Amino acid sequence: MDTLVKEDESPDDTRGWSPRLILSLVSMMLLLELLAVSYSMVALAVPSVVAHYHTTQGAWLLTAFTLVTAVTSPILGKLADMYGKRKILLGCVVVSVLGSLISAIAPTYAVMILGRALTGFLGVCTFLSYSLIRDIFPRRTVALAVSVCTSGLGLIATVAPFLSGWLVDAYGFRGVFWFLTIGLVIFGALILLSTPETPVRLRSRVDILGAVLLGAGLAGVLIAISFGATWGWTNGITLIYLIGGIVLLLGWLGSAAIVSAPLVNLTVLRRRPVFLTAIGAGFCYGCSATVTIVLPVMVMTPAALGLGYGFGLSAKAVSMFQSPSCAASVVAGLVAGLLISRKARPRLVLAAGLLIFSVSFLLMAAMHDNKALLIVFMTAAGVGTGVGYAAVPNLLIEAVPSQLQATTASVVNVTQSIISSVLPLVVFTVLNNSFRAAIPAAVTHGAVLYTNSGFRTAFLIGAIAAAIGVGAALLIPRRIEQVRFAAAKAADDEGLGEPLTA
């Protein structure tokens, strides 16, 4: 059985901001900003990578990353609660540095994908960072610190779109991976120097069987979802991955119900605040991923083709749409954090962010042939992103004790990864069904073209997804009672001593 080590819920509230605390926050914030922009930077480099290695499997550049993030999140979350969140965070950074370096020098496409898979450990750093903040920051600073950490200050995000285009145009796709490698080394070193280890520990055992069943099950389902459209949904390989993954996940559920110290405590996961937060977070991150991938495809299409969309922009010029969105996300995240720190209800903040997202998608569905309006709509989507990102970790902090923070957040991270993979896939399935083949490939340099109605339907799907997220957020109870279960009560009854220290 898991045993929660008795400890003070947060550091001394009399403490304020110190230079080291600020440096710690900025270090983790920069790491997460780099994580956020890495997805769009690599997406922008996909055409160059595909052309260089003469492959048609460019989707693996993104899928390998999200797949590893989803598969490793539960076990790394449990290990973080047991052995220290800072240790696991820094370990993930080290593995990610190695992965980015491998991608930067990869001689073959298979080696490139190996590097991207290792870089997927970086995806775990989001929930590890805000879980660590919860443990080491004074309670009155936590809500704002978490919002700043997850939304950023725009130090990287606002310049990344310009930087990405410049790197790809000037140095090719390898320039992107070298930039990520150097950035990870610098920010990891800053965290090492500035951030103390959490004193909070969960006395437990690692559920090896649960880790294998859950990891393999998630991998099977995500591979089937990611490549079902390419392989065919009724193809034998797709069905083997999908059905096999589902069977393994059912086996994990059965295992978690009977072992004494499961990888994920189902009692916590079944609680309404946690479950609904996972759903809302998943759609928030999924909508963000969708617009990040769809926008470049749409605006880089030449306007002269008369398709009803497209401006014929270069990779660098796409930044005129992305930078205002990034800046809006930063400002909105800060405002949301201040509101939550002043007792605004995180569930309403999350609902507001998703509602803004839904409206911006509806507007883009109606009007996406005007640059100025599209920039305004993208900026609104950035506001939704920042507000939603700030609300999710604060909801989890409110719902679960600190000893289970990383474990619970890891499951929410899995949900985010799954929906972030599924939603863009659904959107591109719709787009592929609207393929425009009338224009010769020589005119478009081999680029795939879609119909205007296909993009309209894609944006409507995003609007519906965000609306589902709004519903989930509003169903979260107004008053969230922090989970307490048998293990926690037993720990208190036994009078366990002071928390373990790093």
Short mmCIF file of C-alpha atoms in Angstrom, two decimals:
data_model
loop_
_atom_site.label_atom_id
_atom_site.label_comp_id
_atom_site.label_asym_id
_atom_site.label_seq_id
_atom_site.Cartn_x
_atom_site.Cartn_y
_atom_site.Cartn_z
CA MET A 1 0.00 0.00 0.00
CA ASP A 2 1.15 3.55 -0.73
CA THR A 3 2.09 5.47 2.39
CA LEU A 4 1.97 9.24 2.36
CA VAL A 5 4.78 10.75 4.40
CA LYS A 6 3.32 13.30 6.79
CA GLU A 7 4.48 16.80 5.93
CA ASP A 8 3.53 20.46 5.93
CA GLU A 9 1.36 21.15 2.91
CA SER A 10 3.67 23.89 1.64
CA PRO A 11 6.71 25.89 2.67
CA ASP A 12 6.49 28.68 5.22
CA ASP A 13 3.95 31.26 4.04
CA THR A 14 5.93 34.07 5.64
CA ARG A 15 8.60 33.73 2.97
CA GLY A 16 8.39 35.97 -0.08
CA TRP A 17 10.13 36.07 -3.41
CA SER A 18 13.90 35.70 -3.22
CA PRO A 19 16.48 36.00 -6.02
CA ARG A 20 17.02 32.22 -5.99
CA LEU A 21 13.28 31.55 -6.09
CA ILE A 22 12.86 33.89 -9.06
CA LEU A 23 15.79 32.28 -10.88
CA SER A 24 14.32 28.84 -10.20
CA LEU A 25 10.96 29.91 -11.63
CA VAL A 26 12.53 31.55 -14.69
CA SER A 27 14.68 28.46 -15.33
CA MET A 28 11.71 26.09 -15.31
CA MET A 29 9.62 28.57 -17.29
CA LEU A 30 12.27 28.81 -20.03
CA LEU A 31 12.49 25.02 -20.19
CA LEU A 32 8.73 24.74 -20.70
CA GLU A 33 8.73 27.59 -23.23
CA LEU A 34 11.35 25.65 -25.19
CA LEU A 35 9.18 22.55 -24.95
CA ALA A 36 6.14 24.47 -26.20
CA VAL A 37 7.89 25.97 -29.22
CA SER A 38 9.80 22.78 -30.08
CA TYR A 39 6.64 21.17 -31.45
CA SER A 40 5.97 23.99 -33.92
CA MET A 41 9.69 24.32 -34.79
CA VAL A 42 9.96 20.64 -35.70
CA ALA A 43 6.63 20.79 -37.57
CA LEU A 44 8.07 23.61 -39.68
CA ALA A 45 11.16 21.48 -40.39
CA VAL A 46 9.21 18.37 -41.48
CA PRO A 47 9.22 19.18 -45.24
CA SER A 48 13.02 19.62 -45.22
CA VAL A 49 13.56 16.42 -43.22
CA VAL A 50 11.31 14.39 -45.52
CA ALA A 51 13.07 15.70 -48.63
CA HIS A 52 16.56 15.08 -47.18
CA TYR A 53 15.95 11.46 -46.15
CA HIS A 54 13.63 10.64 -49.10
CA THR A 55 10.87 9.30 -46.84
CA THR A 56 7.11 9.56 -46.75
CA GLN A 57 6.91 8.93 -43.00
CA GLY A 58 7.34 12.52 -41.81
CA ALA A 59 4.55 12.08 -39.27
CA TRP A 60 6.89 9.99 -37.11
CA LEU A 61 8.86 13.15 -36.26
CA LEU A 62 5.89 14.29 -34.18
CA THR A 63 4.36 10.93 -33.29
CA ALA A 64 7.57 9.49 -31.81
CA PHE A 65 7.77 12.46 -29.42
CA THR A 66 4.15 12.35 -28.21
CA LEU A 67 4.15 8.54 -28.04
CA VAL A 68 7.15 8.41 -25.69
CA THR A 69 5.72 11.24 -23.58
CA ALA A 70 2.45 9.36 -23.12
CA VAL A 71 4.07 5.99 -22.41
CA THR A 72 6.66 7.27 -19.92
CA SER A 73 4.50 9.78 -18.03
CA PRO A 74 2.86 7.36 -15.53
CA ILE A 75 6.05 5.58 -14.44
CA LEU A 76 8.09 8.80 -14.26
CA GLY A 77 5.32 10.49 -12.29
CA LYS A 78 5.34 7.68 -9.74
CA LEU A 79 9.14 7.71 -9.52
CA ALA A 80 9.07 11.49 -9.01
CA ASP A 81 6.68 11.16 -6.07
CA MET A 82 8.87 8.42 -4.58
CA TYR A 83 12.41 9.73 -5.13
CA GLY A 84 12.11 13.47 -5.80
CA LYS A 85 10.65 15.55 -8.59
CA ARG A 86 13.85 17.54 -9.20
CA LYS A 87 15.90 14.35 -9.76
CA ILE A 88 13.45 12.98 -12.31
CA LEU A 89 13.06 16.38 -13.99
CA LEU A 90 16.81 16.76 -14.49
CA GLY A 91 17.09 13.16 -15.65
CA CYS A 92 14.44 13.83 -18.33
CA VAL A 93 16.35 16.93 -19.45
CA VAL A 94 19.57 14.90 -19.82
CA VAL A 95 17.82 12.24 -21.94
CA SER A 96 16.19 14.98 -24.04
CA VAL A 97 19.57 16.65 -24.66
CA LEU A 98 20.90 13.32 -25.92
CA GLY A 99 17.86 12.89 -28.15
CA SER A 100 18.14 16.37 -29.69
CA LEU A 101 21.85 15.84 -30.30
CA ILE A 102 21.18 12.53 -32.05
CA SER A 103 18.56 14.20 -34.27
CA ALA A 104 20.97 17.03 -35.11
CA ILE A 105 23.64 14.66 -36.44
CA ALA A 106 21.45 11.75 -37.58
CA PRO A 107 22.90 10.04 -40.69
CA THR A 108 19.66 8.15 -41.42
CA TYR A 109 15.96 8.71 -40.85
CA ALA A 110 15.77 5.79 -38.41
CA VAL A 111 18.41 7.45 -36.23
CA MET A 112 16.52 10.73 -36.51
CA ILE A 113 13.37 9.05 -35.14
CA LEU A 114 15.38 7.48 -32.31
CA GLY A 115 16.52 10.96 -31.34
CA ARG A 116 12.97 12.30 -31.46
CA ALA A 117 11.77 9.42 -29.29
CA LEU A 118 14.38 10.20 -26.63
CA THR A 119 13.44 13.89 -26.79
CA GLY A 120 9.91 12.78 -25.87
CA PHE A 121 11.09 12.62 -22.24
CA LEU A 122 10.92 16.42 -22.35
CA GLY A 123 7.13 16.23 -22.48
CA VAL A 124 7.10 14.92 -18.90
CA CYS A 125 8.76 18.11 -17.63
CA THR A 126 5.52 20.12 -17.73
CA PHE A 127 3.78 18.36 -14.86
CA LEU A 128 7.06 17.72 -13.02
CA SER A 129 7.77 21.47 -13.01
CA TYR A 130 4.47 22.63 -11.57
CA SER A 131 4.41 19.70 -9.13
CA LEU A 132 7.86 20.79 -7.92
CA ILE A 133 6.71 24.41 -7.58
CA ARG A 134 3.82 23.27 -5.41
CA ASP A 135 6.31 21.65 -3.00
CA ILE A 136 9.08 24.28 -2.75
CA PHE A 137 7.35 27.65 -3.23
CA PRO A 138 5.48 29.50 -0.46
CA ARG A 139 1.78 28.72 -0.70
CA ARG A 140 0.72 32.28 -1.47
CA THR A 141 3.01 32.37 -4.51
CA VAL A 142 2.10 28.97 -5.97
CA ALA A 143 -0.89 29.91 -8.17
CA LEU A 144 0.94 32.78 -9.88
CA ALA A 145 4.22 30.83 -10.12
CA VAL A 146 2.49 27.84 -11.73
CA SER A 147 0.69 30.09 -14.22
CA VAL A 148 3.92 31.90 -15.14
CA CYS A 149 5.74 28.58 -15.50
CA THR A 150 3.14 26.97 -17.77
CA SER A 151 2.25 30.07 -19.82
CA GLY A 152 5.72 31.65 -19.87
CA LEU A 153 6.81 35.24 -20.27
CA GLY A 154 7.31 35.06 -24.01
CA LEU A 155 11.10 35.22 -23.79
CA ILE A 156 11.34 32.37 -26.29
CA ALA A 157 7.77 31.95 -27.54
CA THR A 158 7.41 35.39 -29.13
CA VAL A 159 10.65 35.16 -31.12
CA ALA A 160 10.51 31.42 -31.88
CA PRO A 161 8.34 31.75 -35.03
CA PHE A 162 10.87 34.17 -36.57
CA LEU A 163 13.78 32.07 -35.31
CA SER A 164 12.32 28.84 -36.70
CA GLY A 165 11.90 30.23 -40.19
CA TRP A 166 15.39 31.73 -40.11
CA LEU A 167 17.00 28.49 -38.89
CA VAL A 168 15.28 26.36 -41.53
CA ASP A 169 15.97 28.84 -44.33
CA ALA A 170 19.61 29.51 -43.34
CA TYR A 171 20.86 26.24 -41.84
CA GLY A 172 18.34 23.60 -42.83
CA PHE A 173 16.45 21.33 -40.47
CA ARG A 174 19.60 20.48 -38.45
CA GLY A 175 19.73 24.07 -37.24
CA VAL A 176 16.45 23.53 -35.36
CA PHE A 177 17.79 20.49 -33.51
CA TRP A 178 21.09 22.17 -32.64
CA PHE A 179 19.14 25.12 -31.22
CA LEU A 180 17.03 22.75 -29.08
CA THR A 181 20.14 20.91 -27.87
CA ILE A 182 21.93 24.08 -26.77
CA GLY A 183 18.80 25.50 -25.13
CA LEU A 184 18.16 22.33 -23.14
CA VAL A 185 21.75 22.27 -21.84
CA ILE A 186 21.56 25.90 -20.67
CA PHE A 187 18.15 25.69 -19.02
CA GLY A 188 18.88 22.32 -17.43
CA ALA A 189 22.03 23.77 -15.89
CA LEU A 190 20.09 26.75 -14.53
CA ILE A 191 17.55 24.43 -12.89
CA LEU A 192 20.37 22.36 -11.40
CA LEU A 193 21.93 25.47 -9.83
CA SER A 194 18.79 27.27 -8.66
CA THR A 195 16.11 24.73 -7.76
CA PRO A 196 16.10 22.70 -4.52
CA GLU A 197 14.69 19.20 -4.24
CA THR A 198 11.23 18.70 -2.80
CA PRO A 199 11.05 17.28 0.74
CA VAL A 200 7.83 15.44 -0.13
CA ARG A 201 7.96 11.68 -0.68
CA LEU A 202 5.53 8.86 -1.31
CA ARG A 203 6.60 5.62 0.35
CA SER A 204 5.63 3.01 -2.16
CA ARG A 205 6.87 0.36 -4.55
CA VAL A 206 7.15 0.55 -8.32
CA ASP A 207 4.38 -1.43 -9.99
CA ILE A 208 6.45 -3.04 -12.75
CA LEU A 209 3.57 -5.10 -14.15
CA GLY A 210 1.32 -2.04 -14.22
CA ALA A 211 4.03 0.01 -15.94
CA VAL A 212 4.48 -2.61 -18.67
CA LEU A 213 0.73 -3.09 -19.25
CA LEU A 214 -0.08 0.63 -19.27
CA GLY A 215 2.94 1.64 -21.36
CA ALA A 216 2.50 -1.09 -23.97
CA GLY A 217 -1.27 -0.53 -24.09
CA LEU A 218 -0.92 3.20 -24.66
CA ALA A 219 1.75 2.61 -27.30
CA GLY A 220 -0.49 0.20 -29.21
CA VAL A 221 -3.53 2.47 -29.18
CA LEU A 222 -1.55 5.60 -30.11
CA ILE A 223 0.27 3.88 -32.98
CA ALA A 224 -3.04 2.61 -34.35
CA ILE A 225 -4.61 6.07 -34.05
CA SER A 226 -1.63 7.86 -35.56
CA PHE A 227 -1.24 5.61 -38.61
CA GLY A 228 -4.72 4.14 -39.06
CA ALA A 229 -5.52 6.68 -41.76
CA THR A 230 -2.33 5.72 -43.65
CA TRP A 231 -2.49 1.95 -43.15
CA GLY A 232 -6.28 1.72 -43.39
CA TRP A 233 -8.59 1.43 -40.37
CA THR A 234 -9.54 -2.14 -41.28
CA ASN A 235 -5.98 -3.17 -42.11
CA GLY A 236 -4.74 -6.14 -40.09
CA ILE A 237 -1.73 -4.27 -38.65
CA THR A 238 -3.92 -1.37 -37.48
CA LEU A 239 -6.37 -3.75 -35.80
CA ILE A 240 -3.58 -5.70 -34.12
CA TYR A 241 -2.14 -2.54 -32.57
CA LEU A 242 -5.55 -1.17 -31.61
CA ILE A 243 -7.10 -4.32 -30.19
CA GLY A 244 -3.85 -5.41 -28.57
CA GLY A 245 -3.47 -2.00 -26.94
CA ILE A 246 -7.04 -2.06 -25.61
CA VAL A 247 -6.57 -5.56 -24.18
CA LEU A 248 -3.37 -4.49 -22.42
CA LEU A 249 -5.07 -1.38 -21.00
CA LEU A 250 -7.92 -3.53 -19.67
CA GLY A 251 -5.31 -5.80 -18.13
CA TRP A 252 -3.74 -2.76 -16.48
CA LEU A 253 -7.10 -1.71 -15.02
CA GLY A 254 -7.56 -5.20 -13.58
CA SER A 255 -4.03 -5.19 -12.17
CA ALA A 256 -4.42 -1.72 -10.63
CA ALA A 257 -7.55 -2.84 -8.81
CA ILE A 258 -5.84 -5.70 -6.97
CA VAL A 259 -2.19 -4.75 -6.34
CA SER A 260 -1.36 -3.00 -3.07
CA ALA A 261 0.64 -0.14 -4.61
CA PRO A 262 -0.61 0.44 -8.19
CA LEU A 263 1.18 2.67 -10.66
CA VAL A 264 -1.88 4.94 -10.72
CA ASN A 265 -4.32 5.01 -7.80
CA LEU A 266 -7.71 4.46 -9.41
CA THR A 267 -9.46 5.91 -6.36
CA VAL A 268 -7.89 9.27 -7.17
CA LEU A 269 -8.38 8.95 -10.92
CA ARG A 270 -12.10 8.19 -10.53
CA ARG A 271 -12.73 11.36 -8.55
CA ARG A 272 -14.84 13.81 -10.52
CA PRO A 273 -12.49 16.82 -10.22
CA VAL A 274 -9.48 14.81 -11.42
CA PHE A 275 -11.28 13.00 -14.23
CA LEU A 276 -13.00 16.12 -15.58
CA THR A 277 -9.81 18.17 -15.29
CA ALA A 278 -8.08 15.54 -17.42
CA ILE A 279 -10.81 15.80 -20.07
CA GLY A 280 -10.79 19.60 -20.10
CA ALA A 281 -6.99 19.72 -20.20
CA GLY A 282 -6.90 17.20 -23.03
CA PHE A 283 -9.18 19.28 -25.24
CA CYS A 284 -7.32 22.49 -24.38
CA TYR A 285 -3.97 21.01 -25.41
CA GLY A 286 -5.57 19.20 -28.36
CA CYS A 287 -7.04 22.42 -29.77
CA SER A 288 -3.68 24.15 -29.38
CA ALA A 289 -1.89 21.32 -31.21
CA THR A 290 -4.50 21.34 -33.99
CA VAL A 291 -4.22 25.04 -34.80
CA THR A 292 -0.40 24.83 -34.58
CA ILE A 293 -0.31 22.16 -37.28
CA VAL A 294 -3.17 23.34 -39.52
CA LEU A 295 -2.30 27.04 -39.74
CA PRO A 296 1.07 26.72 -41.61
CA VAL A 297 -0.45 24.31 -44.13
CA MET A 298 -3.24 26.76 -44.88
CA VAL A 299 -1.36 30.08 -45.05
CA MET A 300 1.64 28.73 -47.00
CA THR A 301 -0.62 27.63 -49.88
CA PRO A 302 -0.29 30.07 -52.81
CA ALA A 303 -3.21 32.51 -53.06
CA ALA A 304 -2.91 32.51 -56.87
CA LEU A 305 -4.38 28.99 -57.01
CA GLY A 306 -7.79 30.45 -56.17
CA LEU A 307 -8.75 27.88 -53.56
CA GLY A 308 -10.40 30.38 -51.23
CA TYR A 309 -7.57 30.30 -48.72
CA GLY A 310 -3.79 30.64 -48.56
CA PHE A 311 -1.38 33.54 -48.88
CA GLY A 312 1.72 31.83 -50.31
CA LEU A 313 3.84 32.67 -47.26
CA SER A 314 7.36 31.46 -46.58
CA ALA A 315 8.27 29.60 -43.40
CA LYS A 316 9.61 32.82 -41.88
CA ALA A 317 6.50 34.81 -42.81
CA VAL A 318 4.21 32.40 -40.94
CA SER A 319 5.51 34.12 -37.80
CA MET A 320 3.20 37.09 -38.42
CA PHE A 321 0.34 34.78 -37.35
CA GLN A 322 2.17 32.84 -34.65
CA SER A 323 3.93 35.62 -32.73
CA PRO A 324 0.80 37.61 -31.76
CA SER A 325 -0.79 34.35 -30.65
CA CYS A 326 2.23 33.49 -28.50
CA ALA A 327 2.30 36.97 -26.95
CA ALA A 328 -1.43 36.81 -26.21
CA SER A 329 -0.96 33.40 -24.58
CA VAL A 330 1.71 34.80 -22.28
CA VAL A 331 -0.34 37.81 -21.18
CA ALA A 332 -3.51 35.75 -20.74
CA GLY A 333 -1.65 33.18 -18.65
CA LEU A 334 -0.30 35.85 -16.33
CA VAL A 335 -3.74 37.44 -15.92
CA ALA A 336 -5.30 34.03 -15.26
CA GLY A 337 -2.63 33.26 -12.66
CA LEU A 338 -3.26 36.56 -10.87
CA LEU A 339 -7.01 35.90 -10.86
CA ILE A 340 -6.55 32.40 -9.46
CA SER A 341 -4.16 33.68 -6.78
CA ARG A 342 -6.94 36.10 -5.81
CA LYS A 343 -9.40 33.25 -5.30
CA ALA A 344 -10.91 33.02 -8.79
CA ARG A 345 -12.16 29.48 -9.35
CA PRO A 346 -9.80 27.57 -11.65
CA ARG A 347 -12.67 25.58 -13.19
CA LEU A 348 -14.29 28.80 -14.43
CA VAL A 349 -10.94 30.03 -15.71
CA LEU A 350 -10.48 26.78 -17.67
CA ALA A 351 -14.03 27.01 -19.05
CA ALA A 352 -13.40 30.61 -20.13
CA GLY A 353 -10.20 29.64 -21.95
CA LEU A 354 -11.88 26.81 -23.82
CA LEU A 355 -14.87 29.02 -24.68
CA ILE A 356 -12.52 31.59 -26.22
CA PHE A 357 -10.89 28.75 -28.15
CA SER A 358 -14.26 27.56 -29.45
CA VAL A 359 -15.27 31.04 -30.60
CA SER A 360 -11.93 31.62 -32.34
CA PHE A 361 -12.29 28.32 -34.24
CA LEU A 362 -15.81 29.28 -35.32
CA LEU A 363 -14.54 32.62 -36.61
CA MET A 364 -11.69 30.94 -38.49
CA ALA A 365 -14.19 28.51 -40.04
CA ALA A 366 -16.27 31.43 -41.28
CA MET A 367 -13.43 33.73 -42.44
CA HIS A 368 -9.91 32.49 -43.19
CA ASP A 369 -9.15 34.33 -46.43
CA ASN A 370 -8.23 37.67 -44.84
CA LYS A 371 -4.79 38.10 -43.25
CA ALA A 372 -5.72 40.78 -40.73
CA LEU A 373 -8.80 38.94 -39.47
CA LEU A 374 -6.95 35.63 -39.30
CA ILE A 375 -4.23 37.23 -37.17
CA VAL A 376 -6.95 38.55 -34.82
CA PHE A 377 -8.56 35.11 -34.60
CA MET A 378 -5.20 33.45 -33.96
CA THR A 379 -4.50 35.99 -31.22
CA ALA A 380 -7.83 35.04 -29.62
CA ALA A 381 -6.81 31.38 -29.80
CA GLY A 382 -3.59 32.37 -28.02
CA VAL A 383 -5.65 33.93 -25.22
CA GLY A 384 -7.57 30.65 -24.88
CA THR A 385 -4.31 28.71 -24.75
CA GLY A 386 -2.77 30.87 -22.02
CA VAL A 387 -5.89 30.88 -19.85
CA GLY A 388 -6.39 27.13 -20.16
CA TYR A 389 -2.74 26.27 -19.52
CA ALA A 390 -2.75 28.40 -16.35
CA ALA A 391 -5.93 26.78 -14.98
CA VAL A 392 -5.11 23.07 -15.39
CA PRO A 393 -2.20 22.72 -12.92
CA ASN A 394 -3.99 24.88 -10.35
CA LEU A 395 -7.01 22.57 -10.54
CA LEU A 396 -4.79 19.55 -9.89
CA ILE A 397 -3.00 21.28 -7.01
CA GLU A 398 -6.40 21.93 -5.47
CA ALA A 399 -7.64 18.38 -5.98
CA VAL A 400 -4.79 16.09 -4.82
CA PRO A 401 -2.22 16.09 -1.98
CA SER A 402 1.36 17.00 -2.78
CA GLN A 403 2.61 13.42 -2.30
CA LEU A 404 0.44 12.27 -5.22
CA GLN A 405 0.86 15.41 -7.34
CA ALA A 406 3.25 14.06 -9.96
CA THR A 407 1.54 10.66 -10.17
CA THR A 408 -1.89 12.20 -10.76
CA ALA A 409 -0.59 14.91 -13.09
CA SER A 410 1.13 12.23 -15.16
CA VAL A 411 -2.22 10.61 -15.92
CA VAL A 412 -3.63 13.97 -16.97
CA ASN A 413 -0.55 14.35 -19.17
CA VAL A 414 -1.36 11.01 -20.82
CA THR A 415 -4.87 12.27 -21.56
CA GLN A 416 -3.43 15.46 -23.04
CA SER A 417 -1.06 13.43 -25.23
CA ILE A 418 -3.82 11.16 -26.48
CA ILE A 419 -6.27 13.94 -27.36
CA SER A 420 -3.44 16.04 -28.81
CA SER A 421 -2.67 13.10 -31.12
CA VAL A 422 -6.26 12.18 -31.96
CA LEU A 423 -7.72 15.63 -32.66
CA PRO A 424 -5.18 16.67 -35.34
CA LEU A 425 -5.53 13.20 -36.85
CA VAL A 426 -9.31 13.62 -37.14
CA VAL A 427 -8.83 17.07 -38.66
CA PHE A 428 -6.33 15.82 -41.27
CA THR A 429 -8.54 12.84 -42.06
CA VAL A 430 -11.23 15.34 -42.98
CA LEU A 431 -8.73 17.40 -44.99
CA ASN A 432 -7.42 14.33 -46.82
CA ASN A 433 -10.98 13.45 -47.79
CA SER A 434 -11.20 16.92 -49.36
CA PHE A 435 -8.00 16.48 -51.37
CA ARG A 436 -7.82 18.80 -54.37
CA ALA A 437 -6.25 16.89 -57.25
CA ALA A 438 -7.25 19.05 -60.21
CA ILE A 439 -4.10 21.21 -60.11
CA PRO A 440 -0.95 19.55 -61.51
CA ALA A 441 1.69 18.66 -58.91
CA ALA A 442 4.32 20.49 -60.95
CA VAL A 443 2.53 23.79 -60.33
CA THR A 444 2.53 23.31 -56.57
CA HIS A 445 5.97 21.65 -56.35
CA GLY A 446 4.34 18.43 -55.16
CA ALA A 447 2.51 20.00 -52.19
CA VAL A 448 -0.84 18.50 -51.14
CA LEU A 449 -3.82 20.82 -51.62
CA TYR A 450 -7.15 20.74 -49.84
CA THR A 451 -10.53 22.28 -50.56
CA ASN A 452 -11.82 25.37 -48.79
CA SER A 453 -14.73 23.40 -47.35
CA GLY A 454 -12.25 20.92 -45.90
CA PHE A 455 -10.57 23.65 -43.85
CA ARG A 456 -13.96 25.03 -42.82
CA THR A 457 -14.99 21.61 -41.50
CA ALA A 458 -11.61 21.19 -39.77
CA PHE A 459 -12.08 24.44 -37.83
CA LEU A 460 -15.65 23.45 -36.92
CA ILE A 461 -14.30 20.20 -35.46
CA GLY A 462 -11.91 22.28 -33.34
CA ALA A 463 -14.81 24.46 -32.16
CA ILE A 464 -16.84 21.40 -31.14
CA ALA A 465 -13.86 19.86 -29.32
CA ALA A 466 -13.30 23.08 -27.34
CA ALA A 467 -17.01 23.21 -26.50
CA ILE A 468 -16.82 19.67 -25.08
CA GLY A 469 -13.93 20.88 -22.94
CA VAL A 470 -16.07 23.79 -21.69
CA GLY A 471 -18.74 21.31 -20.62
CA ALA A 472 -16.20 19.18 -18.75
CA ALA A 473 -14.79 22.24 -16.95
CA LEU A 474 -18.23 23.45 -15.85
CA LEU A 475 -19.07 19.99 -14.47
CA ILE A 476 -16.09 20.14 -12.08
CA PRO A 477 -17.56 20.67 -8.57
CA ARG A 478 -17.63 24.26 -7.32
CA ARG A 479 -15.97 23.20 -4.10
CA ILE A 480 -13.14 20.71 -4.54
CA GLU A 481 -12.33 18.69 -1.46
CA GLN A 482 -8.74 17.48 -1.61
CA VAL A 483 -8.57 13.71 -1.87
CA ARG A 484 -7.83 11.70 1.25
CA PHE A 485 -7.89 7.95 1.20
CA ALA A 486 -6.92 5.03 3.40
CA ALA A 487 -3.17 5.33 2.95
CA ALA A 488 -3.14 8.98 3.95
CA LYS A 489 -5.33 8.36 6.98
CA ALA A 490 -3.16 5.45 8.06
CA ALA A 491 -0.07 7.62 7.82
CA ASP A 492 -1.63 10.22 10.10
CA ASP A 493 -2.87 7.59 12.56
CA GLU A 494 0.58 6.05 12.77
CA GLY A 495 2.14 9.45 13.50
CA LEU A 496 4.79 9.19 10.84
CA GLY A 497 7.66 11.55 11.35
CA GLU A 498 8.92 14.49 9.43
CA PRO A 499 9.05 14.35 5.64
CA LEU A 500 12.06 12.83 4.02
CA THR A 501 14.53 15.43 2.84
CA ALA A 502 16.58 15.47 -0.30
#
